[in-house]
Short mmCIF file of C-alpha atoms and ligand atoms in Angstrom, two decimals:
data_model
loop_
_atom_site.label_atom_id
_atom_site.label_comp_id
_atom_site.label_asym_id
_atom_site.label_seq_id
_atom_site.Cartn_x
_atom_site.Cartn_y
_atom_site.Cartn_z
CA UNK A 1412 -7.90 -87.33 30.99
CA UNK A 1413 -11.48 -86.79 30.70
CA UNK A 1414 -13.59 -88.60 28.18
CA UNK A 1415 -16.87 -87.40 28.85
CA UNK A 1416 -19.00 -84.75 26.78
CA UNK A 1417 -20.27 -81.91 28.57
CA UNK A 1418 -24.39 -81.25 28.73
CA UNK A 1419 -23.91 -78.97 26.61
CA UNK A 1420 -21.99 -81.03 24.06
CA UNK A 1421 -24.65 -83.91 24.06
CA UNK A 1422 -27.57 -81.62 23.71
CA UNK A 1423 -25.65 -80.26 20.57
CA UNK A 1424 -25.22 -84.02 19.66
CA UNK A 1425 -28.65 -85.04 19.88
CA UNK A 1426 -30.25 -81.34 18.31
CA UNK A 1427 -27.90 -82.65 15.22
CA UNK A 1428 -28.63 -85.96 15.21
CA UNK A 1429 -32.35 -84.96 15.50
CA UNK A 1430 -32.18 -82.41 13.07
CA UNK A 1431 -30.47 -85.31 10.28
CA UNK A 1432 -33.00 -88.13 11.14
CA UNK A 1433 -36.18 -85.48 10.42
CA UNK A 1434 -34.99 -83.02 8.06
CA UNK A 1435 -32.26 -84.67 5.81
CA UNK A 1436 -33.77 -88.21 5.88
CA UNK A 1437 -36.34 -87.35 3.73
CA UNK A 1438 -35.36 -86.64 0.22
CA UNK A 1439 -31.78 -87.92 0.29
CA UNK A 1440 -32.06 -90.25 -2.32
CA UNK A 1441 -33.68 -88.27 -4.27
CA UNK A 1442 -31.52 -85.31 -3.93
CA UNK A 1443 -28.79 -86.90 -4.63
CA UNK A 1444 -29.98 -88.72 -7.81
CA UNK A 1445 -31.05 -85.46 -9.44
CA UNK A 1446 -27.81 -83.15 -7.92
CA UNK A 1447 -30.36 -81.11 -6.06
CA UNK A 1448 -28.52 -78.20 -4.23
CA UNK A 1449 -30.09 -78.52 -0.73
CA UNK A 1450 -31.19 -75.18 0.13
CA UNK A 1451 -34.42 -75.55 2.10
CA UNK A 1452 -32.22 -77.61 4.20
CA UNK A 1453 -29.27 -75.48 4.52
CA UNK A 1454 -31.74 -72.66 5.94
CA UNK A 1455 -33.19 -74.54 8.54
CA UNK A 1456 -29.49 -75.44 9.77
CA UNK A 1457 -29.10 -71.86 9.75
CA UNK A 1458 -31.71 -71.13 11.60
CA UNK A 1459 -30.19 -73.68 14.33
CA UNK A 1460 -26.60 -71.91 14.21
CA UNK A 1461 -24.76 -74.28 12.75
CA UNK A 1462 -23.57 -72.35 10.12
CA UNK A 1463 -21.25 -70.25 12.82
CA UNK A 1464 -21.35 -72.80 15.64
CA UNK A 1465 -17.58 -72.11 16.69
CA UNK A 1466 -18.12 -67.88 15.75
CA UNK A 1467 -18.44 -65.60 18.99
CA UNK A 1468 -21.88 -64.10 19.67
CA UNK A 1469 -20.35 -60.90 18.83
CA UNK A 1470 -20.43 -61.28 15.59
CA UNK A 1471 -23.61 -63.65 14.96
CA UNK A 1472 -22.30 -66.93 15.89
CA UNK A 1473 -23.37 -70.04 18.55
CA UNK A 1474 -20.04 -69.66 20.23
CA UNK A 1475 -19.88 -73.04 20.83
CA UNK A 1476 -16.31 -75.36 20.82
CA UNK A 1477 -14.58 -77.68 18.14
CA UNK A 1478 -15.36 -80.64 19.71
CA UNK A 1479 -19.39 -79.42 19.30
CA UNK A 1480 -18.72 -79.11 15.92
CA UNK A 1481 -17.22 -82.39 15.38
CA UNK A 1482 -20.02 -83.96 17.02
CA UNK A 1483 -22.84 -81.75 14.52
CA UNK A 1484 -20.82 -82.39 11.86
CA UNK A 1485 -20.50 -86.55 12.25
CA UNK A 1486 -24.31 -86.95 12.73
CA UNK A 1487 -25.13 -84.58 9.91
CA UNK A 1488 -22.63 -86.59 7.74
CA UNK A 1489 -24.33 -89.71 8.53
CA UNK A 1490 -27.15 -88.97 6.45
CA UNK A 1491 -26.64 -86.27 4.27
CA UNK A 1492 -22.62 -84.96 3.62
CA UNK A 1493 -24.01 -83.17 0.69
CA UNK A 1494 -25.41 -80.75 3.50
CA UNK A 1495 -22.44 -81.42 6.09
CA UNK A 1496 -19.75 -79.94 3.75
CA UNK A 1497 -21.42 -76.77 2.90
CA UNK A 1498 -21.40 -76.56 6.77
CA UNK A 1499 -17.63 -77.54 6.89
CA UNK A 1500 -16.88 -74.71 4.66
CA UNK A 1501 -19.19 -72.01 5.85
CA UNK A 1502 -17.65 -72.83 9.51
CA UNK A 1503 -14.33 -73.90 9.26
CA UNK A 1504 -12.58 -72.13 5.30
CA UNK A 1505 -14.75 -69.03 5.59
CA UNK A 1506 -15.89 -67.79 9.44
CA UNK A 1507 -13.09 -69.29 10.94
CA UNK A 1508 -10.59 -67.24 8.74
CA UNK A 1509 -12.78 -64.33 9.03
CA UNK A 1510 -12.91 -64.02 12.74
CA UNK A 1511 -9.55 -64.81 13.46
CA UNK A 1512 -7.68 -62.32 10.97
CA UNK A 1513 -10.45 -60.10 9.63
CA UNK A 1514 -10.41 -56.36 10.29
CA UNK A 1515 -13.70 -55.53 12.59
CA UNK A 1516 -15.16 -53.71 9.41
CA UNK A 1517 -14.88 -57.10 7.70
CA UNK A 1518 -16.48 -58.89 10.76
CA UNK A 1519 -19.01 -56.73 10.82
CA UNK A 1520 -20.00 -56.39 7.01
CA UNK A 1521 -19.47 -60.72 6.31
CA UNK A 1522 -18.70 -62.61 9.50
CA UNK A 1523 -21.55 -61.48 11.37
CA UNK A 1524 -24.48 -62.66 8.17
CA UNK A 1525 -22.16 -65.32 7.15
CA UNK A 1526 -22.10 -67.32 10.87
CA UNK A 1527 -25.86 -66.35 10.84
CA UNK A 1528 -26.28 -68.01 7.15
CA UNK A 1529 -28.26 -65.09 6.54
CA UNK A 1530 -28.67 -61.42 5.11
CA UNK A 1531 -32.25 -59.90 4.87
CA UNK A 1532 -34.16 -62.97 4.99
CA UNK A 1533 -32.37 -64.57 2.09
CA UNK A 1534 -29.10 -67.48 2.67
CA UNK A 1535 -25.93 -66.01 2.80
CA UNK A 1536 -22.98 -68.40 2.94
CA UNK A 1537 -19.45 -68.52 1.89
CA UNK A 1538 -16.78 -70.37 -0.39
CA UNK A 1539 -12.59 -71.05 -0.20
CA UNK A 1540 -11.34 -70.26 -3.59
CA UNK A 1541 -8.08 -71.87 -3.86
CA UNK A 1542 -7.63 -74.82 -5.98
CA UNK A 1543 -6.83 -73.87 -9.62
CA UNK A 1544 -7.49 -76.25 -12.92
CA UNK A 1545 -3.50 -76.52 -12.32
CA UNK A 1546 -2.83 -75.66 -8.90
CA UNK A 1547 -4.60 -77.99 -6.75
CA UNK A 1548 -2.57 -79.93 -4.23
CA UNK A 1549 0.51 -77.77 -5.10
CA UNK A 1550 -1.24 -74.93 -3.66
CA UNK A 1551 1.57 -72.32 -4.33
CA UNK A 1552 1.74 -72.56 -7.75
CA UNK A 1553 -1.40 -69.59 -8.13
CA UNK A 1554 -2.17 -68.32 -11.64
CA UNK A 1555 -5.04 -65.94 -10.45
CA UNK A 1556 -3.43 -62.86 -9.91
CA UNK A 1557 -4.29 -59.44 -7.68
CA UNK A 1558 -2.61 -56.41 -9.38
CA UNK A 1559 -2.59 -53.79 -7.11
CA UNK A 1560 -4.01 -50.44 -8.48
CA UNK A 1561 -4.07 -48.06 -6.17
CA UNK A 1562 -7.04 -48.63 -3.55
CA UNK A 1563 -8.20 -51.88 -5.33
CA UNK A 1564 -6.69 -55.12 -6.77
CA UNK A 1565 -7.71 -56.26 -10.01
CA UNK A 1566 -8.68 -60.17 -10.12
CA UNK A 1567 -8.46 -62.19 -13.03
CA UNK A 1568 -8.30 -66.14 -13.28
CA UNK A 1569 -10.05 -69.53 -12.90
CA UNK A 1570 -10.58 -71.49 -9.29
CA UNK A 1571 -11.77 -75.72 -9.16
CA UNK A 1572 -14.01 -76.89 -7.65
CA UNK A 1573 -15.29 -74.33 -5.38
CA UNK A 1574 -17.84 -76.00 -2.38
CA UNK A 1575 -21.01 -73.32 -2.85
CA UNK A 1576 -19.74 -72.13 -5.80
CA UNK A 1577 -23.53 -71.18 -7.08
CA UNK A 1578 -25.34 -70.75 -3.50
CA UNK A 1579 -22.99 -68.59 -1.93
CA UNK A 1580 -22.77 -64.66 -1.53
CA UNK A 1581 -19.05 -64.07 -0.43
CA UNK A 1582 -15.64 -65.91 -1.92
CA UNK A 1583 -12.74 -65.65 0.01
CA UNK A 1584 -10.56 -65.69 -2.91
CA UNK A 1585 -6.45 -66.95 -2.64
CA UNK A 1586 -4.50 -64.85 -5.76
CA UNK A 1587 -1.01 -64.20 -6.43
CA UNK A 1588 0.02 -60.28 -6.05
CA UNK A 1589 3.96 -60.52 -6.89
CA UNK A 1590 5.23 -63.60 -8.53
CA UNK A 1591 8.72 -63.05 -7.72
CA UNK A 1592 8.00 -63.60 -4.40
CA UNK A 1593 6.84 -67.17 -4.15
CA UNK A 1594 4.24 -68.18 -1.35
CA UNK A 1595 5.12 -64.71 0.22
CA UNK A 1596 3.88 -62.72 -3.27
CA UNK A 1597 0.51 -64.69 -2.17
CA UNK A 1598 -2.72 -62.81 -0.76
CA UNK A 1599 -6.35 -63.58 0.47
CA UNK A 1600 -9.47 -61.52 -0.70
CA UNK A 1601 -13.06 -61.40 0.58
CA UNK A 1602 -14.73 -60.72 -3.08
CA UNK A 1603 -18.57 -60.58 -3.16
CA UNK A 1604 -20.09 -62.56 -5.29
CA UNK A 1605 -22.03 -59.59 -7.21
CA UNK A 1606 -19.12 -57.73 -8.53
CA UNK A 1607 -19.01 -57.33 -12.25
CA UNK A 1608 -16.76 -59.92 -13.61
CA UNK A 1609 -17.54 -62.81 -11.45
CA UNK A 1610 -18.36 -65.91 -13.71
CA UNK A 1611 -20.22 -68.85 -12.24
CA UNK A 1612 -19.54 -72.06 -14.36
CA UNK A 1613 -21.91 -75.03 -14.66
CA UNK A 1614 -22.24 -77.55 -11.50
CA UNK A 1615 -19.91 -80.35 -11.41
CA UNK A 1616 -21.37 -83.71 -12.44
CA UNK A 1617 -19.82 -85.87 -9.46
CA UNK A 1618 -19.51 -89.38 -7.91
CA UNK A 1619 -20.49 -87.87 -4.82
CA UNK A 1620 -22.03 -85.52 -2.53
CA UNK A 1621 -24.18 -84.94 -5.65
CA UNK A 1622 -26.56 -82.36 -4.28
CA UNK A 1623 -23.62 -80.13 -3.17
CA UNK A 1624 -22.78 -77.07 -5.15
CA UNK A 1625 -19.64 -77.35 -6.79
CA UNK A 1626 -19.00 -75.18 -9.39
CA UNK A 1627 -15.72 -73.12 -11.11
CA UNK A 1628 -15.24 -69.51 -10.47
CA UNK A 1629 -13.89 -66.91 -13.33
CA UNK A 1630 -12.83 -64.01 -12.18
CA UNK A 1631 -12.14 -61.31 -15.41
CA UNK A 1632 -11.23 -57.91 -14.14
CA UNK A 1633 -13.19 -58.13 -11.34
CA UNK A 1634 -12.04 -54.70 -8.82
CA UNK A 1635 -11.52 -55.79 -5.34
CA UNK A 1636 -11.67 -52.94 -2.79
CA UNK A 1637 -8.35 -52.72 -0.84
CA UNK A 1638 -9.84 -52.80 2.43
CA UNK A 1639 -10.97 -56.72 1.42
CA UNK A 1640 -7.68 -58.03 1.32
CA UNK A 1641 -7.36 -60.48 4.79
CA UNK A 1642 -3.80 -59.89 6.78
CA UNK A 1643 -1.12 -57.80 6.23
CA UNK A 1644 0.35 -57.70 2.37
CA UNK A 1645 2.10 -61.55 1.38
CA UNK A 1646 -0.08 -63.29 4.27
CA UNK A 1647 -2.59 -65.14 1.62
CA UNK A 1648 -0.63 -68.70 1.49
CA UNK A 1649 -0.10 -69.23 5.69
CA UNK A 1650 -4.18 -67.77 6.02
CA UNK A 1651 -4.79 -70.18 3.62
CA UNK A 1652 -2.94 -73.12 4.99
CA UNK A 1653 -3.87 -72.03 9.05
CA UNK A 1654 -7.61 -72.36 7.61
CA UNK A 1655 -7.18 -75.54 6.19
CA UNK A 1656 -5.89 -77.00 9.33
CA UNK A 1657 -8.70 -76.20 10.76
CA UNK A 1658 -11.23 -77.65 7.73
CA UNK A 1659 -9.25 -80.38 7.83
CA UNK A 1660 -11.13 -80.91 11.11
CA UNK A 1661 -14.20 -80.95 9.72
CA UNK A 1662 -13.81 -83.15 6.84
CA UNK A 1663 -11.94 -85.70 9.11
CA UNK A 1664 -15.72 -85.49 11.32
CA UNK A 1665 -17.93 -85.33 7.89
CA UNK A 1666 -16.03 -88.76 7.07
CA UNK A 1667 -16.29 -90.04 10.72
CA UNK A 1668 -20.47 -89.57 10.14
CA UNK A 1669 -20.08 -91.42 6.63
CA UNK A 1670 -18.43 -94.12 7.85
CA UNK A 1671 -20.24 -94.47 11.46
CA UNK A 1672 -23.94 -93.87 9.24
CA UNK A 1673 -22.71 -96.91 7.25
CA UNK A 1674 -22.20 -98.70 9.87
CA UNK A 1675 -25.19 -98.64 11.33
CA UNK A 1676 -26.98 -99.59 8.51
CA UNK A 1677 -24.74 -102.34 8.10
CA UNK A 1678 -25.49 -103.46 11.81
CA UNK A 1679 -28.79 -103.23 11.60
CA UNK A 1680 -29.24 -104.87 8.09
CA UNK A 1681 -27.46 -107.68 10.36
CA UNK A 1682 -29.69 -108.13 12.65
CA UNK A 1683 -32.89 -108.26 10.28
CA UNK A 1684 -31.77 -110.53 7.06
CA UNK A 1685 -31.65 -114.42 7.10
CA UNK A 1686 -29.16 -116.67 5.71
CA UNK A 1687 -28.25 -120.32 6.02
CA UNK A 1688 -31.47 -120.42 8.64
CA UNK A 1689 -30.41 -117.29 11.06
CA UNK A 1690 -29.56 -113.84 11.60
CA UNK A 1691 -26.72 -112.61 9.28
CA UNK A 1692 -25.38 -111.40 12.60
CA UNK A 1693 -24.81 -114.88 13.94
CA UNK A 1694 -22.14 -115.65 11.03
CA UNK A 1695 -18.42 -115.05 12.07
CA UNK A 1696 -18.03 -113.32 8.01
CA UNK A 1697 -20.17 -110.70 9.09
CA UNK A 1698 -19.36 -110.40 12.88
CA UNK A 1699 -16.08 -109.18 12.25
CA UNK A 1700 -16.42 -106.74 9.57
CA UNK A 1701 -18.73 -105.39 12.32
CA UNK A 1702 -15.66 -105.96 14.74
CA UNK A 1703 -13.35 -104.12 12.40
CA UNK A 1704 -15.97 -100.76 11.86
CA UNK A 1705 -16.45 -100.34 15.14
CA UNK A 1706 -13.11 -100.64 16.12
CA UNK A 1707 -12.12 -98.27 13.35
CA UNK A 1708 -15.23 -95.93 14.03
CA UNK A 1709 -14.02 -95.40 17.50
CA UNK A 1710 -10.23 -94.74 16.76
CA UNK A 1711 -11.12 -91.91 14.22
CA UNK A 1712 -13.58 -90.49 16.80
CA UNK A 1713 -10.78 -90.45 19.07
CA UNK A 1714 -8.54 -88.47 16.56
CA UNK A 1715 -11.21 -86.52 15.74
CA UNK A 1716 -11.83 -85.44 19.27
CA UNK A 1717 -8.43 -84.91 19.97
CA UNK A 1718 -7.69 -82.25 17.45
CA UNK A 1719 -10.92 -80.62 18.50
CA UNK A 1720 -9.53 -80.39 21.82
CA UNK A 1721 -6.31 -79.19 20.88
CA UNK A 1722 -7.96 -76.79 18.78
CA UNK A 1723 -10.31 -75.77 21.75
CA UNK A 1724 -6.91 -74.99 23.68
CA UNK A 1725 -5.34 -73.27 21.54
CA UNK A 1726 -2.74 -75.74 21.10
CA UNK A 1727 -1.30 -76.50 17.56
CA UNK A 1728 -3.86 -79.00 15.99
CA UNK A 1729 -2.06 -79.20 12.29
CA UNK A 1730 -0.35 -82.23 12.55
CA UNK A 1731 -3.52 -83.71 14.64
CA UNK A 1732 -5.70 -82.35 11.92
CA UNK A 1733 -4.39 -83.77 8.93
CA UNK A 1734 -3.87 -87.30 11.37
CA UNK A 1735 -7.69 -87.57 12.01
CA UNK A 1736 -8.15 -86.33 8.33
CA UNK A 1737 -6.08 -89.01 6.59
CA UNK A 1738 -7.46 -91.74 9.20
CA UNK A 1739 -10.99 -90.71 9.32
CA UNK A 1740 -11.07 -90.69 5.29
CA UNK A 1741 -9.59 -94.03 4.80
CA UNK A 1742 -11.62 -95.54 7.36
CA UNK A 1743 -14.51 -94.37 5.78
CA UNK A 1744 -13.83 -95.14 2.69
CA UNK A 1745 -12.73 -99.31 3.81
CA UNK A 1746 -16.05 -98.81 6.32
CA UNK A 1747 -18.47 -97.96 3.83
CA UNK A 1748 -17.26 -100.93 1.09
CA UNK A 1749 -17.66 -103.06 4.22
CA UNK A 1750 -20.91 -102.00 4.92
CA UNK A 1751 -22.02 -102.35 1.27
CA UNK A 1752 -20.65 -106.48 1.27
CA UNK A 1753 -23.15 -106.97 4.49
CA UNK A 1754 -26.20 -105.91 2.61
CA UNK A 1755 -25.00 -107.82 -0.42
CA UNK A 1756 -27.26 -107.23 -3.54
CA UNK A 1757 -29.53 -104.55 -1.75
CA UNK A 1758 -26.41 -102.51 -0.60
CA UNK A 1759 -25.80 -102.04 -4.53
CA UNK A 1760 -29.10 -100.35 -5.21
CA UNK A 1761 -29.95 -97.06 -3.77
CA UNK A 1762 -32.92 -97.59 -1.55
CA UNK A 1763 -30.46 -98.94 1.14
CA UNK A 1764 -28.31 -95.47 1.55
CA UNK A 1765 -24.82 -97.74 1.90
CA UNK A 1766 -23.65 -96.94 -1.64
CA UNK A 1767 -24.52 -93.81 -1.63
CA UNK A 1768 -22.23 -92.98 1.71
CA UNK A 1769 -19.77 -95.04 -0.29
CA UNK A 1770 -19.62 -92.77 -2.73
CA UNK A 1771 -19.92 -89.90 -0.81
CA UNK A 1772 -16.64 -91.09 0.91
CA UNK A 1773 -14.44 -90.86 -1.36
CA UNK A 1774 -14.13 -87.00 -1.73
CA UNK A 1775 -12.68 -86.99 1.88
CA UNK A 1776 -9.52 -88.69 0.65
CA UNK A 1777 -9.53 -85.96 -1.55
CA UNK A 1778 -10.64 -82.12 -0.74
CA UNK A 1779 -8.97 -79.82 1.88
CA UNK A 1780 -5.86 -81.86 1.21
CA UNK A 1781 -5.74 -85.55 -0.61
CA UNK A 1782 -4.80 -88.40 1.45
CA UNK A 1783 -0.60 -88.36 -0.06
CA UNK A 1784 -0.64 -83.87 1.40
CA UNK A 1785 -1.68 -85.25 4.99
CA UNK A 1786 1.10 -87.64 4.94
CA UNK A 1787 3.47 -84.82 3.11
CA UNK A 1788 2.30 -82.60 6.29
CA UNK A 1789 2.60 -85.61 8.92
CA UNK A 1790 5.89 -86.77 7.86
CA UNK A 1791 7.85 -83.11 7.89
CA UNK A 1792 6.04 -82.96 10.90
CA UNK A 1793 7.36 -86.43 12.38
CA UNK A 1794 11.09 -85.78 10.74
CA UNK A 1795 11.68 -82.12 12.33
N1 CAA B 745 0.53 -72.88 8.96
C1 CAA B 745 1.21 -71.74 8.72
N2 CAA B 745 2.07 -71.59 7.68
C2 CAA B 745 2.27 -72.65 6.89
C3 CAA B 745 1.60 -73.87 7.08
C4 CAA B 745 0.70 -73.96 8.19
N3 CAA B 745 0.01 -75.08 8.45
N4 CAA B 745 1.99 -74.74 6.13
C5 CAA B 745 2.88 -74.09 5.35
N5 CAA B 745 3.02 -72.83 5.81
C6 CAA B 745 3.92 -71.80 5.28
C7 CAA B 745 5.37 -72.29 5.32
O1 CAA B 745 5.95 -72.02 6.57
C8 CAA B 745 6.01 -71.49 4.22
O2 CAA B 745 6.25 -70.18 4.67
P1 CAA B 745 7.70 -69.49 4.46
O3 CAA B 745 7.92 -69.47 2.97
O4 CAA B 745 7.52 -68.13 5.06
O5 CAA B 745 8.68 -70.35 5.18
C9 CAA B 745 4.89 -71.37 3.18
O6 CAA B 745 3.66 -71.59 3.89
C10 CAA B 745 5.03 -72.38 2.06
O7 CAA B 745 4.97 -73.64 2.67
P2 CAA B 745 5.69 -74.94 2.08
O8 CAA B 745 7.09 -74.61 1.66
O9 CAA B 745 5.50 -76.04 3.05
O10 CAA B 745 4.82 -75.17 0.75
P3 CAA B 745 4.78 -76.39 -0.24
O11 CAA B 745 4.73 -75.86 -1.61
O12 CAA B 745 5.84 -77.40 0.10
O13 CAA B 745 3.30 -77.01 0.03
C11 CAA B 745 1.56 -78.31 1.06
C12 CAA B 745 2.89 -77.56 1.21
C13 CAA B 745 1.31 -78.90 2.44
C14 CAA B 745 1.63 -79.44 0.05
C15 CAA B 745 0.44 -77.30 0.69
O14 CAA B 745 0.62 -76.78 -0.61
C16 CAA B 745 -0.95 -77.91 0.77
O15 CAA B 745 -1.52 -78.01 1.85
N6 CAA B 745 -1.54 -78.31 -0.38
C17 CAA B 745 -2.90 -78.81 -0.43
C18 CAA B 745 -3.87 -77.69 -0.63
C19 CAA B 745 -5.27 -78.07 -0.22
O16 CAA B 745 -5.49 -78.59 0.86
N7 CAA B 745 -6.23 -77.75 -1.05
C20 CAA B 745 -7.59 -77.98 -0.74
C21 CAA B 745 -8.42 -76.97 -1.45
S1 CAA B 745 -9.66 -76.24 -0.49
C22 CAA B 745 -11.00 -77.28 -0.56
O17 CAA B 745 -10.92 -78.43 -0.89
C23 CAA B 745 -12.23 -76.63 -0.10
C24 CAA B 745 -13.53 -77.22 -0.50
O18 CAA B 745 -14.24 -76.61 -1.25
C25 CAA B 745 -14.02 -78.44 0.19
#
């Protein structure tokens, strides 16, 4: 067992980590306090491929590994998971399905500008349209429906709280094409985001990851080309799920950042403020919530890791996934509250970031799969 990153790895550790301190820094607060989509930000991440970082050259991407991604995504989560899970999507929901059951056409026309994060000069990214106003974590019960007419489906419904719902160019759009057939009447559609009969609805007003673009999706009529349906007729519901075992990867690493950015604040609030005549740090109360983050921190890194390397070799990282996921989001969540009780009064008000990642953590207990559908997938898992 090896433990050790690769050159490689670190320098894509320390470009992100770089790239978060000087870029993202700047403007959080403010982003988030006025829900501003970050787009100048988005493009520069772009323009360091980390909008395709696991995609092949071939088709645009850095054809780098999942535990490179985990690392880009934790240190871009520590300051800004606003930004980190319009990464998360563009990488994991929408190239990742792309390039691993797209026809070549369909690489060629969307993967290759969507792991670039650009078309003509302008930001191209993607969004997973699957959640419905009453199909969220029961995922099979679709109401948007694909009737087939000849060479093109026709799309009509409503998807939830859609991740680049405004920003984006592409959907890849999850729509029921025979009822009678359960999960199996289920397919997956790449729908551009021009086509007449696409309705954007207004931005979500959220807790969290304010300056993120989430938005509903109506689709009325809308004609889908056949040739943009993913997989072979009935595959929609297993490309959906395979993808989110995957994205379930990178929200597990966008909490690990939220709850390792927290606790550096916390630790170094520690070692600055006075109380009862010294360091903060110097109390037991405080050592060992530090104790307890850090010993957290470093078990969801491991899990983390672990179903990045699985991932990496080609092993099945579901169960792995949606560990790390429901770990990774709880610790966060306990990590950032913690973090928030060391600065006291100043971790309630904004200028001190901590209740801002506290918010932000939440969500991760929630999207790609809430906290209780991990442990529905870990315990068939553990039972078979
Ligand atoms: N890989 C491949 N196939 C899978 C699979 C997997 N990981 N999981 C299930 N399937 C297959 C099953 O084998 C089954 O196929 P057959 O009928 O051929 O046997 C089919 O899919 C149906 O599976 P289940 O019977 O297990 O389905 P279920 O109704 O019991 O639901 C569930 C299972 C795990 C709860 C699933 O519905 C689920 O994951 N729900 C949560 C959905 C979710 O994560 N939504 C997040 C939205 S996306 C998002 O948040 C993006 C964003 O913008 C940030």
């Amino acid at each position: 067992m090896n433990f050790q990153l690769s050159e490689e790895q670190i320098a894509v550790r320390d470009a992100a980590r770089n790239f978060a301190k000087t870029e993202l820094l700047p403007g959080v607060i403010e982003r988030d306090e006025h829900q501003k989509f970050p787009k100048e930000q988005i493009i520069k991440l772009a323009e360091l491929g980390f909008l395709g970082m696991m995609v092949s050259p071939e088709y645009g991407g850095s054809g780098m590994d999942t535990v490179s991604y985990v690392l880009a995504m934790e240190e871009i989560s520590k300051i800004d998971a606003s930004v980190s899970v319009c990464m998360s999507v563009n990488n994991s929901l929408v190239c990742w399905g792309l390039e691993t059951f797209g026809t070549e056409e369909q690489k060629r026309k969307y993967l290759t500008p969507l792991a670039q994060g650009m078309k003509d000069g302008v930001l191209y990214t993607g969004a997973f349209c699957l959640s419905e106003p009453e199909a969220g974590s029961d995922a099979t019960s679709q109401r948007t429906t694909a009737i087939d007419n000849g060479d093109h489906y026709i799309l009509n419904g409503t998807k939830n709280w859609i991740t680049n719902g405004n920003s984006c160019s592409v959907y890849l759009v999850i729509a029921q094409t025979d009822v009678s057939k359960g999960s199996r009447g289920i397919n997956a559609f790449i729908v551009d985001k021009n086509l007449k009969g696409v309705v954007v609805g207004g931005k979500e007003n959220k807790l969290g990851i304010r300056g993120s673009d989430t938005h509903s999706i109506m689709f009325q009529d809308v004609i889908v080309p056949k040739e943009n349906r993913i997989g072979a007729d009935g595959f929609g519901f297993t490309f959906a799920m395979k993808t989110l075992a995957g994205g379930r990867i990178g929200i597990a690493s966008q909490a690990l950042g939220i709850g390792s950015g927290a606790y550096e604040l916390a630790l170094a609030y520690s070692k600055e403020r006075k109380a009862f005549g010294k360091e903060i740090m110097h109390h037991q109360a405080i050592q060992f919530k530090l104790a307890d983050m850090a010993t957290e921190i470093e078990a969801a890194r491991l899990l983390c890791m672990k179903a990045a390397w699985e991932k990496d070799q080609h092993l099945d990282y579901t169960l792995s996934g949606s560990i790390a996921k429901v770990f990774a989001s709880e610790m966060a969540m306990r990590t950032t509250i913690e973090a928030v009780q060391v600065h006291g009064g100043y971790g309630y008000v904004k200028e001190y970031h901590v209740e801002r990642l506290m918010r932000d953590a939440k969500i991760t207990q929630i999207y790609e799969g809430t906290s209780e559908v991990q442990r529905i997938v870990i315990s068939r898992a553990v039972l078979k």
